[in-house]
Tab-separated table of C-alpha atoms in Angstrom:
chain	number	residue	atom	x	y	z
A	1	MET	CA	9.950	-11.148	5.076
A	2	LYS	CA	9.220	-7.572	6.159
A	3	GLN	CA	8.148	-4.864	3.726
A	4	THR	CA	11.056	-2.753	4.953
A	5	GLU	CA	13.520	-5.349	3.663
A	6	ILE	CA	12.636	-4.565	0.031
A	7	THR	CA	14.438	-1.805	-1.873
A	8	TYR	CA	15.269	-1.199	-5.539
A	9	LYS	CA	18.207	0.200	-7.456
A	10	THR	CA	17.632	2.870	-10.075
A	11	PRO	CA	18.940	1.639	-13.442
A	12	GLU	CA	20.992	4.012	-15.553
A	13	TYR	CA	18.194	4.146	-18.128
A	14	PRO	CA	14.457	3.375	-17.853
A	15	ARG	CA	13.295	0.006	-19.127
A	16	GLN	CA	10.082	1.412	-20.576
A	17	ILE	CA	8.896	4.757	-21.946
A	18	ARG	CA	5.216	5.520	-22.393
A	19	LEU	CA	4.246	8.366	-24.691
A	20	ASP	CA	0.969	10.096	-23.863
A	21	THR	CA	0.235	10.621	-27.559
A	22	THR	CA	-3.505	11.103	-26.992
A	23	THR	CA	-5.874	11.231	-24.033
A	24	ALA	CA	-8.920	10.519	-26.224
A	25	CYS	CA	-10.695	7.174	-26.040
A	26	ASN	CA	-13.928	5.852	-27.544
A	27	ALA	CA	-14.581	3.424	-24.645
A	28	LYS	CA	-16.242	4.431	-21.372
A	29	CYS	CA	-14.734	1.934	-18.891
A	30	PRO	CA	-15.820	3.226	-15.448
A	31	SER	CA	-12.665	1.976	-13.715
A	32	CYS	CA	-10.309	3.847	-16.082
A	33	HIS	CA	-8.113	6.479	-14.465
A	34	ARG	CA	-8.647	8.661	-17.505
A	35	PHE	CA	-11.876	9.799	-15.841
A	36	LEU	CA	-9.924	10.981	-12.807
A	37	SER	CA	-8.086	13.515	-14.950
A	38	GLU	CA	-9.063	16.811	-16.548
A	39	ARG	CA	-6.078	16.680	-18.878
A	40	HIS	CA	-7.075	16.458	-22.535
A	41	GLY	CA	-4.683	16.741	-25.423
A	42	MET	CA	-2.586	15.199	-28.161
A	43	MET	CA	1.196	15.072	-28.315
A	44	PRO	CA	2.515	17.103	-31.275
A	45	ILE	CA	4.353	15.086	-33.890
A	46	ASP	CA	7.459	17.250	-33.559
A	47	MET	CA	7.662	16.428	-29.828
A	48	ILE	CA	7.427	12.716	-30.644
A	49	CYS	CA	10.286	13.156	-33.133
A	50	LYS	CA	12.438	14.926	-30.551
A	51	ILE	CA	11.848	12.230	-27.927
A	52	LEU	CA	12.685	9.416	-30.340
A	53	ASP	CA	15.813	11.158	-31.641
A	54	ASP	CA	16.891	11.746	-28.040
A	55	VAL	CA	16.376	8.125	-26.968
A	56	ALA	CA	18.128	6.898	-30.129
A	57	THR	CA	21.384	8.417	-28.807
A	58	TRP	CA	21.430	6.157	-25.737
A	59	PRO	CA	24.333	3.676	-25.701
A	60	VAL	CA	21.947	0.952	-24.537
A	61	PRO	CA	18.739	0.456	-26.579
A	62	LEU	CA	15.483	1.160	-24.780
A	63	THR	CA	13.784	-2.161	-24.012
A	64	GLU	CA	10.145	-1.167	-24.595
A	65	ILE	CA	8.125	1.787	-25.817
A	66	ILE	CA	4.350	2.152	-25.527
A	67	PRO	CA	2.895	4.811	-27.850
A	68	VAL	CA	-0.066	5.659	-25.620
A	69	ASN	CA	-0.788	6.069	-21.913
A	70	TYR	CA	-4.535	6.119	-21.155
A	71	GLY	CA	-6.017	6.913	-24.571
A	72	GLU	CA	-6.868	4.829	-27.643
A	73	PHE	CA	-3.880	5.040	-29.972
A	74	PHE	CA	-5.784	4.238	-33.159
A	75	LEU	CA	-7.899	7.381	-32.780
A	76	ARG	CA	-4.840	9.260	-34.005
A	77	PRO	CA	-5.040	9.461	-37.814
A	78	ASP	CA	-1.229	9.508	-37.945
A	79	TRP	CA	-0.770	6.335	-35.885
A	80	TYR	CA	1.028	4.524	-38.738
A	81	LEU	CA	3.425	7.431	-39.208
A	82	ILE	CA	4.252	7.357	-35.495
A	83	LEU	CA	4.938	3.616	-35.487
A	84	ASN	CA	7.137	3.980	-38.558
A	85	MET	CA	9.064	6.742	-36.820
A	86	ILE	CA	9.569	4.561	-33.760
A	87	THR	CA	10.749	1.482	-35.634
A	88	THR	CA	13.077	3.549	-37.826
A	89	ARG	CA	14.716	5.463	-34.994
A	90	LEU	CA	14.599	2.692	-32.371
A	91	PRO	CA	14.997	-0.538	-34.377
A	92	LYS	CA	16.022	-2.572	-31.308
A	93	THR	CA	13.154	-1.409	-29.089
A	94	GLN	CA	9.977	-3.455	-28.650
A	95	ILE	CA	6.713	-1.659	-29.395
A	96	THR	CA	3.837	-2.707	-27.134
A	97	ILE	CA	0.352	-1.475	-28.043
A	98	PRO	CA	-2.604	-1.488	-25.629
A	99	THR	CA	-5.938	-1.064	-27.418
A	100	ASN	CA	-9.630	-1.740	-26.941
A	101	GLY	CA	-9.582	-3.233	-30.448
A	102	SER	CA	-12.763	-1.570	-31.671
A	103	LEU	CA	-11.045	0.330	-34.498
A	104	LEU	CA	-8.933	-2.487	-35.914
A	105	THR	CA	-10.168	-2.855	-39.475
A	106	GLY	CA	-8.532	-5.260	-41.894
A	107	GLU	CA	-6.616	-2.385	-43.451
A	108	ILE	CA	-5.295	-1.215	-40.073
A	109	ILE	CA	-4.250	-4.748	-39.150
A	110	ASP	CA	-2.394	-5.179	-42.450
A	111	LYS	CA	-0.481	-1.935	-41.891
A	112	LEU	CA	0.141	-2.717	-38.231
A	113	CYS	CA	1.700	-6.068	-39.098
A	114	LYS	CA	4.186	-4.315	-41.394
A	115	ILE	CA	5.847	-2.617	-38.412
A	116	PRO	CA	8.640	-5.107	-37.585
A	117	THR	CA	9.217	-4.024	-33.980
A	118	VAL	CA	5.588	-4.407	-32.876
A	119	LYS	CA	5.995	-7.350	-30.525
A	120	LEU	CA	2.965	-7.260	-28.225
A	121	ILE	CA	-0.671	-6.165	-28.554
A	122	ASN	CA	-2.839	-6.125	-25.444
A	123	PHE	CA	-6.594	-6.087	-26.061
A	124	SER	CA	-8.542	-4.471	-23.221
A	125	ILE	CA	-11.779	-6.490	-23.240
A	126	ASN	CA	-12.783	-6.390	-19.564
A	127	ALA	CA	-15.856	-8.628	-19.711
A	128	PHE	CA	-17.128	-12.037	-20.745
A	129	PHE	CA	-20.894	-11.590	-20.727
A	130	ASP	CA	-22.474	-9.458	-23.435
A	131	GLU	CA	-24.440	-7.327	-20.969
A	132	THR	CA	-21.355	-6.521	-18.917
A	133	TYR	CA	-19.290	-5.736	-21.986
A	134	GLU	CA	-21.835	-3.296	-23.376
A	135	ALA	CA	-22.379	-1.600	-20.009
A	136	PHE	CA	-18.689	-1.467	-19.087
A	137	MET	CA	-17.043	-0.666	-22.421
A	138	GLY	CA	-19.885	1.124	-24.164
A	139	PHE	CA	-19.477	-1.051	-27.275
A	140	HIS	CA	-21.870	-3.467	-28.976
A	141	PRO	CA	-21.133	-7.034	-27.794
A	142	ALA	CA	-20.242	-8.002	-31.376
A	143	THR	CA	-17.026	-6.023	-30.858
A	144	LYS	CA	-15.703	-8.907	-28.734
A	145	TYR	CA	-15.889	-11.220	-31.728
A	146	HIS	CA	-14.393	-8.536	-33.934
A	147	ILE	CA	-11.402	-8.516	-31.542
A	148	GLU	CA	-11.167	-12.293	-31.653
A	149	ASN	CA	-11.054	-12.204	-35.462
A	150	ALA	CA	-8.479	-9.408	-35.352
A	151	ALA	CA	-6.259	-11.552	-33.114
A	152	ILE	CA	-6.526	-14.434	-35.577
A	153	ARG	CA	-5.652	-12.194	-38.530
A	154	ILE	CA	-2.638	-10.728	-36.720
A	155	LYS	CA	-1.360	-14.195	-35.836
A	156	LEU	CA	-1.710	-15.359	-39.438
A	157	GLN	CA	0.388	-12.459	-40.684
A	158	ARG	CA	2.848	-12.138	-37.798
A	159	PRO	CA	2.879	-15.277	-35.617
A	160	ALA	CA	5.661	-13.827	-33.455
A	161	ILE	CA	3.506	-10.953	-32.197
A	162	LYS	CA	2.251	-11.790	-28.723
A	163	ILE	CA	-1.464	-11.225	-28.185
A	164	TRP	CA	-2.855	-10.607	-24.705
A	165	ALA	CA	-6.454	-10.304	-23.539
A	166	SER	CA	-6.928	-8.247	-20.386
A	167	MET	CA	-9.636	-7.554	-17.852
A	168	VAL	CA	-9.600	-4.804	-15.249
A	169	PHE	CA	-11.450	-6.703	-12.542
A	170	ASP	CA	-13.586	-5.069	-9.884
A	171	PRO	CA	-16.454	-6.878	-8.103
A	172	ALA	CA	-18.472	-3.666	-8.481
A	173	TYR	CA	-18.677	-4.378	-12.212
A	174	GLN	CA	-17.869	-8.064	-12.811
A	175	SER	CA	-18.552	-11.205	-10.803
A	176	ASP	CA	-15.903	-13.742	-9.867
A	177	LEU	CA	-17.654	-16.168	-12.202
A	178	GLU	CA	-17.356	-13.721	-15.097
A	179	ARG	CA	-13.649	-13.289	-14.409
A	180	ASP	CA	-13.161	-17.073	-14.393
A	181	TYR	CA	-15.163	-17.506	-17.617
A	182	PHE	CA	-13.119	-14.715	-19.177
A	183	LYS	CA	-9.845	-16.462	-18.361
A	184	GLU	CA	-11.088	-19.840	-19.509
A	185	TYR	CA	-12.418	-18.517	-22.827
A	186	TRP	CA	-9.484	-16.351	-23.852
A	187	LYS	CA	-6.672	-18.670	-22.764
A	188	THR	CA	-7.236	-20.742	-25.918
A	189	LYS	CA	-7.461	-17.663	-28.166
A	190	VAL	CA	-4.424	-15.596	-27.167
A	191	ASP	CA	-0.912	-15.982	-25.783
A	192	ALA	CA	-1.754	-14.689	-22.318
A	193	VAL	CA	-4.755	-13.583	-20.262
A	194	TRP	CA	-4.157	-10.722	-17.857
A	195	CYS	CA	-6.558	-9.816	-15.035
A	196	ILE	CA	-5.737	-6.572	-13.240
A	197	SER	CA	-7.324	-5.760	-9.915
A	198	ALA	CA	-8.953	-2.327	-10.067
A	199	SER	CA	-8.779	-2.154	-6.284
A	200	SER	CA	-4.975	-2.064	-6.470
A	201	ALA	CA	-5.067	1.219	-8.364
A	202	ASN	CA	-5.066	4.618	-6.721
A	203	ARG	CA	-8.792	5.367	-6.730
A	204	PRO	CA	-10.605	7.735	-4.329
A	205	ALA	CA	-13.436	5.234	-3.844
A	206	LYS	CA	-11.049	2.447	-2.832
A	207	VAL	CA	-10.024	2.903	0.785
A	208	MET	CA	-6.852	1.095	1.843
A	209	VAL	CA	-7.259	-1.074	4.940
A	210	ILE	CA	-3.618	-1.957	5.628
A	211	PRO	CA	-1.116	0.823	4.791
A	212	ARG	CA	1.710	0.016	2.369
A	213	THR	CA	5.358	0.802	2.968
A	214	LEU	CA	6.657	-1.219	0.015
A	215	PRO	CA	8.481	0.784	-2.660
A	216	CYS	CA	6.743	0.831	-6.039
A	217	ARG	CA	8.532	-1.006	-8.853
A	218	SER	CA	7.089	1.281	-11.512
A	219	ILE	CA	9.117	4.340	-10.515
A	220	PHE	CA	12.335	2.333	-10.848
A	221	SER	CA	11.423	1.081	-14.315
A	222	ASP	CA	9.104	3.380	-16.266
A	223	LEU	CA	9.161	6.918	-17.578
A	224	VAL	CA	5.933	8.495	-18.841
A	225	ILE	CA	6.031	11.634	-20.984
A	226	GLY	CA	2.743	13.537	-21.149
A	227	TYR	CA	1.303	15.070	-24.301
A	228	ASP	CA	2.545	18.467	-23.052
A	229	GLY	CA	5.929	17.172	-21.883
A	230	LYS	CA	4.949	16.728	-18.225
A	231	LEU	CA	6.773	13.796	-16.642
A	232	SER	CA	5.472	10.881	-14.607
A	233	SER	CA	6.724	7.488	-13.553
A	234	CYS	CA	3.485	6.127	-12.139
A	235	CYS	CA	1.161	3.529	-13.649
A	236	TRP	CA	-1.933	5.157	-12.176
A	237	ASP	CA	-1.297	8.902	-12.349
A	238	ALA	CA	-3.369	9.730	-15.431
A	239	ALA	CA	-3.743	13.287	-14.129
A	240	PHE	CA	0.053	13.721	-13.897
A	241	SER	CA	-0.541	15.091	-10.410
A	242	LEU	CA	2.975	14.246	-9.231
A	243	ASP	CA	5.338	17.206	-9.563
A	244	LEU	CA	8.147	15.484	-11.458
A	245	GLY	CA	9.080	18.209	-13.911
A	246	PHE	CA	8.876	18.452	-17.701
A	247	TYR	CA	10.718	16.749	-20.539
A	248	SER	CA	13.982	18.642	-21.069
A	249	LEU	CA	14.938	17.141	-24.458
A	250	ASP	CA	17.203	14.793	-22.483
A	251	ALA	CA	15.173	11.838	-21.196
A	252	HIS	CA	18.241	10.262	-19.577
A	253	LYS	CA	18.781	13.429	-17.541
A	254	ASP	CA	15.068	13.567	-16.712
A	255	TRP	CA	15.196	9.958	-15.477
A	256	HIS	CA	17.674	11.112	-12.847
A	257	ASN	CA	16.168	14.533	-12.148
A	258	PRO	CA	15.922	15.733	-8.509
A	259	GLN	CA	12.152	15.210	-8.254
A	260	LEU	CA	12.230	11.565	-9.400
A	261	THR	CA	15.361	10.873	-7.370
A	262	GLU	CA	13.698	12.191	-4.223
A	263	MET	CA	10.536	10.181	-4.901
A	264	ARG	CA	12.567	6.986	-5.232
A	265	ARG	CA	14.491	7.794	-2.052
A	266	LEU	CA	11.267	8.128	-0.075
A	267	HIS	CA	9.988	4.825	-1.446
A	268	ASN	CA	13.227	2.971	-0.703
A	269	GLU	CA	13.247	4.415	2.817
A	270	HIS	CA	9.671	3.143	3.182
A	271	LYS	CA	8.276	6.651	3.473
A	272	ARG	CA	5.918	6.484	0.505
A	273	ASN	CA	3.198	7.806	2.810
A	274	ASP	CA	4.953	11.183	2.650
A	275	ILE	CA	3.708	11.386	-0.958
A	276	PRO	CA	-0.089	11.929	-0.972
A	277	LEU	CA	-0.709	10.002	-4.216
A	278	CYS	CA	1.465	7.063	-3.113
A	279	LYS	CA	-0.044	7.009	0.363
A	280	GLU	CA	-3.460	6.046	-1.030
A	281	CYS	CA	-2.154	3.452	-3.513
A	282	THR	CA	-1.675	-0.275	-2.944
A	283	SER	CA	0.359	-0.777	-6.124
A	284	ALA	CA	3.892	-1.990	-5.543
């Protein structure tokens, strides 16, 4: 099959919305795209309300909402309020929460498990060996075992919640052996182990050898709303460098706005190289 044989249709509504509720994070993962951005802020609660009320009017329920983009959600003191707002306004939408797990106290876990539409929690762990974990994440190695205990406690209270353990893998930071040990260890502890190649992300230090013409699936599936209302549809654009407009209080309209429509056209016509950010990215 040729790359030029692959195209995607734009669905009437996005499958997933990610809310950039905070850019703050207490981890220091060197491969995180957060460090490629100078954007720092927190989404106001009234903006979150407006987005949720808007999406609640859709005739088809949103499939998935993620209440954070590149930050650590539990750094927001009003995290429980936000989740309650989501589950109340979007009762048929799955909440997926990515977290480094360092802040999950027993009290937080108990409250988290009371949110009925929380369906998936992905723990970003990124290392197997203690030395790597401390150097990569910036946390004491004991945090890994704290996460393991948190996963057990969540499963005891809400067995239906899926628990994932993830590693952003880059040979500059972890060895192949560490990746394999990571998979082997966590596969008996959680529902799924997810290893993401850091080299597939759009990073200045990662030079592409073979150019891509494949259209990116993300822009046909996801809508990201920045803390200031700036729009994105890219997994790796933490800086919101793509000029895709601002949230207009009508996310359905924004999903079909001229900027996103043109971006998808270029991808489907295998002209992603006309977009500087997409030209340097291997993600598809």
